[in-house]
Amino acid sequence: MNTPAIPRQVLPVLVFAQFAGTSLWFAVNAVMPDLQRELGWATSAVGTLTSALQFGFIAGTLVFALLAIADRFPPRLVFLVCALAGAACTVGAWWMVREYTALLLWRFATGFFLAGIYPVGMKIAAQWYSKGLGGALGLLIAALVVGSASAHALRALGDALPWPTLMLGVAALAAFGGVLLYLAIGDPPGALARVSQLQWRALGTVWTDARVRSSVLGYFGHMWELYTMWVMVPLILATRLTGTDLSWAAFWVLGAGAIGCAAGGWVAQRWGSARVAGTQLAISGACCLAAPLLLGAPDAAFYAWLVLWGITVSGDSPQFSTLTARNAPPQAVGSVLTLTNSIGFGISIVSILLFVWLAESVSMGALLPWLAIGPVLGLWALRPLLAEERAGR
């Protein structure tokens, strides 16, 4: 029996909608320099606002996972509602931007609704691409990486675009992405019936199923490194660049992760997701360890190191999600992915706060190698899945 062909518009629409929806993530960060000049805010305000959104995302993913939102309701509808709600929160942030406490609350709410965009987009991809999921998620998370890195590009363009235009434009983009996905993509043929009850036992497979546990713990090691590296990159670049040059360099270093995601997805279809994830995790860990040597290297080696790190630090993410989606109980893929995101982002907050605090008293060369703890533990956890792929199972 032939598998029905997947409509051509499915993947492009998914990729665009994911990019549009996740652009809400750094909407305020991109305009912070303007707000700091206009309202006299301290530099630390951007860190507090970012943390508020991260905490909102953790709370949202935990609620969505425990209530099995993505598995009990149509994922397209969940994505639409959350994209519209996230856009509305960004409009609210624009409207009350001068009231710092209110802005924190709006950003927390934006993070909460992002829980119905990023993981749910992966659930929709998993519904359509039972085969070739690694490639599909590679492109999907590449869109997320570019969306995240775009904050630095927007910052570089900040002198040309007023901050209200940027904030409202991002809100409109997210809303359009949600509507487009809902209207342009139907339910896949043979989609599993939605569950009608909470999936406590299925969520437990994160710990009880050896395959799921392997990919999830590997992902947690990846998350220890990823967002802290993203936070540290501007500090590293500031040793050689300033102003617009620094912002563009940060965009290219972080945006290079899209290459790792997309190319890794293509290679994974021939080589296996575990081996692609393990290889990229090993290279990014090596980049952490190489920091003392390369921080003072000539420009060519310095920037090549950062770009390689940018490519590999993000490139393993879609393959960890692919492995988890393949091995999780089919009726609870959305909930398992969402719970995994919740815990992973909790780990990232601990790592960010710890490394930013230590950076005040410890040199970069002595500090950055400790990020390799995540890749080392992640590779150790990934061993069972690597062994399966080597054995050809």
mmCIF file of C-alpha atoms in Angstrom, residues 13-187:
data_model
loop_
_atom_site.group_PDB
_atom_site.id
_atom_site.type_symbol
_atom_site.label_atom_id
_atom_site.label_comp_id
_atom_site.label_asym_id
_atom_site.label_seq_id
_atom_site.Cartn_x
_atom_site.Cartn_y
_atom_site.Cartn_z
ATOM 1 C CA VAL A 13 4.194 26.688 5.600
ATOM 2 C CA LEU A 14 5.377 24.928 8.761
ATOM 3 C CA VAL A 15 8.834 26.485 8.495
ATOM 4 C CA PHE A 16 7.466 29.988 7.885
ATOM 5 C CA ALA A 17 4.858 29.720 10.645
ATOM 6 C CA GLN A 18 7.493 28.479 13.106
ATOM 7 C CA PHE A 19 9.800 31.373 12.197
ATOM 8 C CA ALA A 20 6.953 33.889 12.458
ATOM 9 C CA GLY A 21 5.667 32.555 15.765
ATOM 10 C CA THR A 22 9.027 32.273 17.494
ATOM 11 C CA SER A 23 10.017 35.790 16.380
ATOM 12 C CA LEU A 24 8.002 36.870 19.437
ATOM 13 C CA TRP A 25 10.805 35.455 21.581
ATOM 14 C CA PHE A 26 13.220 38.349 21.222
ATOM 15 C CA ALA A 27 10.837 41.119 20.148
ATOM 16 C CA VAL A 28 11.629 43.295 23.167
ATOM 17 C CA ASN A 29 15.329 42.376 23.287
ATOM 18 C CA ALA A 30 15.766 43.768 19.784
ATOM 19 C CA VAL A 31 14.508 47.210 20.788
ATOM 20 C CA MET A 32 16.108 47.354 24.241
ATOM 21 C CA PRO A 33 18.942 49.751 23.247
ATOM 22 C CA ASP A 34 16.307 52.288 22.102
ATOM 23 C CA LEU A 35 14.246 51.780 25.252
ATOM 24 C CA GLN A 36 17.320 52.137 27.448
ATOM 25 C CA ARG A 37 18.195 55.446 25.815
ATOM 26 C CA GLU A 38 14.619 56.733 25.892
ATOM 27 C CA LEU A 39 13.567 55.507 29.351
ATOM 28 C CA GLY A 40 16.885 55.370 31.174
ATOM 29 C CA TRP A 41 16.779 51.644 31.980
ATOM 30 C CA ALA A 42 19.858 49.825 33.236
ATOM 31 C CA THR A 43 21.686 47.338 31.005
ATOM 32 C CA SER A 44 20.578 44.509 33.309
ATOM 33 C CA ALA A 45 16.946 45.116 32.294
ATOM 34 C CA VAL A 46 17.331 43.033 29.121
ATOM 35 C CA GLY A 47 18.471 40.039 31.172
ATOM 36 C CA THR A 48 15.508 40.352 33.518
ATOM 37 C CA LEU A 49 13.052 40.602 30.617
ATOM 38 C CA THR A 50 14.612 37.591 28.907
ATOM 39 C CA SER A 51 14.364 35.585 32.135
ATOM 40 C CA ALA A 52 10.701 36.577 32.524
ATOM 41 C CA LEU A 53 9.939 35.166 29.082
ATOM 42 C CA GLN A 54 11.966 32.012 29.749
ATOM 43 C CA PHE A 55 10.085 31.413 33.005
ATOM 44 C CA GLY A 56 6.801 31.954 31.165
ATOM 45 C CA PHE A 57 7.835 29.377 28.576
ATOM 46 C CA ILE A 58 8.737 26.864 31.285
ATOM 47 C CA ALA A 59 5.407 27.419 33.037
ATOM 48 C CA GLY A 60 3.530 27.142 29.745
ATOM 49 C CA THR A 61 5.252 23.968 28.608
ATOM 50 C CA LEU A 62 4.679 22.362 32.014
ATOM 51 C CA VAL A 63 0.956 23.205 31.938
ATOM 52 C CA PHE A 64 0.571 22.153 28.294
ATOM 53 C CA ALA A 65 2.367 18.855 28.977
ATOM 54 C CA LEU A 66 0.500 17.946 32.168
ATOM 55 C CA LEU A 67 -2.867 18.772 30.582
ATOM 56 C CA ALA A 68 -1.886 17.074 27.277
ATOM 57 C CA ILE A 69 -3.094 20.148 25.380
ATOM 58 C CA ALA A 70 -1.339 19.283 22.088
ATOM 59 C CA ASP A 71 -2.693 15.714 22.174
ATOM 60 C CA ARG A 72 -6.258 16.439 23.348
ATOM 61 C CA PHE A 73 -6.982 19.317 20.955
ATOM 62 C CA PRO A 74 -6.217 19.854 17.241
ATOM 63 C CA PRO A 75 -2.552 20.955 17.085
ATOM 64 C CA ARG A 76 -3.293 23.465 14.296
ATOM 65 C CA LEU A 77 -5.906 25.130 16.515
ATOM 66 C CA VAL A 78 -3.545 25.196 19.491
ATOM 67 C CA PHE A 79 -0.851 26.783 17.304
ATOM 68 C CA LEU A 80 -3.320 29.392 15.964
ATOM 69 C CA VAL A 81 -4.686 30.373 19.378
ATOM 70 C CA CYS A 82 -1.215 30.651 20.890
ATOM 71 C CA ALA A 83 0.184 32.639 17.938
ATOM 72 C CA LEU A 84 -2.697 35.122 18.216
ATOM 73 C CA ALA A 85 -2.391 35.281 22.000
ATOM 74 C CA GLY A 86 1.391 35.762 21.815
ATOM 75 C CA ALA A 87 0.909 38.538 19.250
ATOM 76 C CA ALA A 88 -1.666 40.188 21.524
ATOM 77 C CA CYS A 89 0.797 40.028 24.436
ATOM 78 C CA THR A 90 3.440 41.735 22.305
ATOM 79 C CA VAL A 91 0.952 44.483 21.443
ATOM 80 C CA GLY A 92 0.247 44.748 25.176
ATOM 81 C CA ALA A 93 3.982 45.053 25.836
ATOM 82 C CA TRP A 94 4.183 47.858 23.244
ATOM 83 C CA TRP A 95 1.172 49.615 24.797
ATOM 84 C CA MET A 96 2.546 49.480 28.375
ATOM 85 C CA VAL A 97 6.258 49.492 27.567
ATOM 86 C CA ARG A 98 7.003 52.408 29.897
ATOM 87 C CA GLU A 99 5.673 50.504 32.926
ATOM 88 C CA TYR A 100 8.465 48.061 33.648
ATOM 89 C CA THR A 101 6.489 45.734 35.936
ATOM 90 C CA ALA A 102 3.664 45.477 33.412
ATOM 91 C CA LEU A 103 6.215 44.788 30.677
ATOM 92 C CA LEU A 104 7.636 41.904 32.713
ATOM 93 C CA LEU A 105 4.152 40.402 33.041
ATOM 94 C CA TRP A 106 3.461 40.753 29.318
ATOM 95 C CA ARG A 107 6.750 39.034 28.499
ATOM 96 C CA PHE A 108 5.985 36.212 30.961
ATOM 97 C CA ALA A 109 2.612 35.744 29.222
ATOM 98 C CA THR A 110 4.304 35.779 25.811
ATOM 99 C CA GLY A 111 6.604 32.984 26.960
ATOM 100 C CA PHE A 112 3.604 31.020 28.249
ATOM 101 C CA PHE A 113 1.917 31.084 24.840
ATOM 102 C CA LEU A 114 5.153 30.253 23.013
ATOM 103 C CA ALA A 115 4.673 26.815 24.613
ATOM 104 C CA GLY A 116 1.874 26.323 22.100
ATOM 105 C CA ILE A 117 4.040 27.345 19.141
ATOM 106 C CA TYR A 118 7.522 25.801 19.270
ATOM 107 C CA PRO A 119 6.734 22.285 20.622
ATOM 108 C CA VAL A 120 3.367 22.132 18.855
ATOM 109 C CA GLY A 121 5.025 22.948 15.542
ATOM 110 C CA MET A 122 7.237 19.896 16.080
ATOM 111 C CA LYS A 123 4.168 17.797 16.902
ATOM 112 C CA ILE A 124 2.526 18.853 13.617
ATOM 113 C CA ALA A 125 5.707 17.961 11.728
ATOM 114 C CA ALA A 126 5.795 14.553 13.418
ATOM 115 C CA GLN A 127 2.198 13.941 12.308
ATOM 116 C CA TRP A 128 3.016 14.594 8.668
ATOM 117 C CA TYR A 129 6.542 13.173 8.415
ATOM 118 C CA SER A 130 6.596 9.670 9.840
ATOM 119 C CA LYS A 131 9.516 9.191 7.425
ATOM 120 C CA GLY A 132 12.104 11.918 6.967
ATOM 121 C CA LEU A 133 11.219 13.534 10.306
ATOM 122 C CA GLY A 134 14.872 14.412 10.970
ATOM 123 C CA GLY A 135 15.035 16.456 7.767
ATOM 124 C CA ALA A 136 11.710 18.187 8.431
ATOM 125 C CA LEU A 137 12.619 19.105 12.002
ATOM 126 C CA GLY A 138 16.042 20.231 10.803
ATOM 127 C CA LEU A 139 14.405 22.895 8.641
ATOM 128 C CA LEU A 140 11.806 23.700 11.300
ATOM 129 C CA ILE A 141 14.349 24.357 14.044
ATOM 130 C CA ALA A 142 16.606 26.157 11.553
ATOM 131 C CA ALA A 143 13.734 28.648 11.303
ATOM 132 C CA LEU A 144 13.722 28.964 15.094
ATOM 133 C CA VAL A 145 17.479 29.588 15.141
ATOM 134 C CA VAL A 146 17.247 32.304 12.491
ATOM 135 C CA GLY A 147 14.307 33.847 14.327
ATOM 136 C CA SER A 148 16.273 33.898 17.567
ATOM 137 C CA ALA A 149 19.422 35.298 15.952
ATOM 138 C CA SER A 150 17.385 37.954 14.124
ATOM 139 C CA ALA A 151 17.255 39.994 17.339
ATOM 140 C CA HIS A 152 20.874 40.960 16.695
ATOM 141 C CA ALA A 153 20.134 41.878 13.069
ATOM 142 C CA LEU A 154 17.163 43.967 14.179
ATOM 143 C CA ARG A 155 19.399 45.662 16.732
ATOM 144 C CA ALA A 156 21.864 46.506 13.957
ATOM 145 C CA LEU A 157 18.987 47.974 11.929
ATOM 146 C CA GLY A 158 17.535 49.751 14.943
ATOM 147 C CA ASP A 159 18.628 53.205 13.799
ATOM 148 C CA ALA A 160 16.566 52.820 10.620
ATOM 149 C CA LEU A 161 13.403 51.346 12.177
ATOM 150 C CA PRO A 162 11.659 52.930 15.192
ATOM 151 C CA TRP A 163 11.050 50.513 18.066
ATOM 152 C CA PRO A 164 7.198 50.683 17.926
ATOM 153 C CA THR A 165 7.347 49.590 14.281
ATOM 154 C CA LEU A 166 9.562 46.631 15.167
ATOM 155 C CA MET A 167 7.366 45.437 18.039
ATOM 156 C CA LEU A 168 4.078 45.781 16.168
ATOM 157 C CA GLY A 169 5.611 44.271 13.041
ATOM 158 C CA VAL A 170 6.720 41.174 14.954
ATOM 159 C CA ALA A 171 3.241 40.841 16.482
ATOM 160 C CA ALA A 172 1.611 41.045 13.045
ATOM 161 C CA LEU A 173 4.086 38.505 11.636
ATOM 162 C CA ALA A 174 3.317 35.989 14.403
ATOM 163 C CA ALA A 175 -0.438 36.370 13.970
ATOM 164 C CA PHE A 176 -0.152 35.919 10.205
ATOM 165 C CA GLY A 177 1.974 32.782 10.672
ATOM 166 C CA GLY A 178 -0.645 31.224 12.941
ATOM 167 C CA VAL A 179 -3.508 31.992 10.560
ATOM 168 C CA LEU A 180 -1.560 30.743 7.535
ATOM 169 C CA LEU A 181 -0.706 27.426 9.194
ATOM 170 C CA TYR A 182 -4.299 26.877 10.279
ATOM 171 C CA LEU A 183 -5.762 27.609 6.834
ATOM 172 C CA ALA A 184 -3.086 26.082 4.586
ATOM 173 C CA ILE A 185 -2.447 22.766 6.347
ATOM 174 C CA GLY A 186 -5.119 20.205 7.081
ATOM 175 C CA ASP A 187 -4.887 17.113 9.250
#
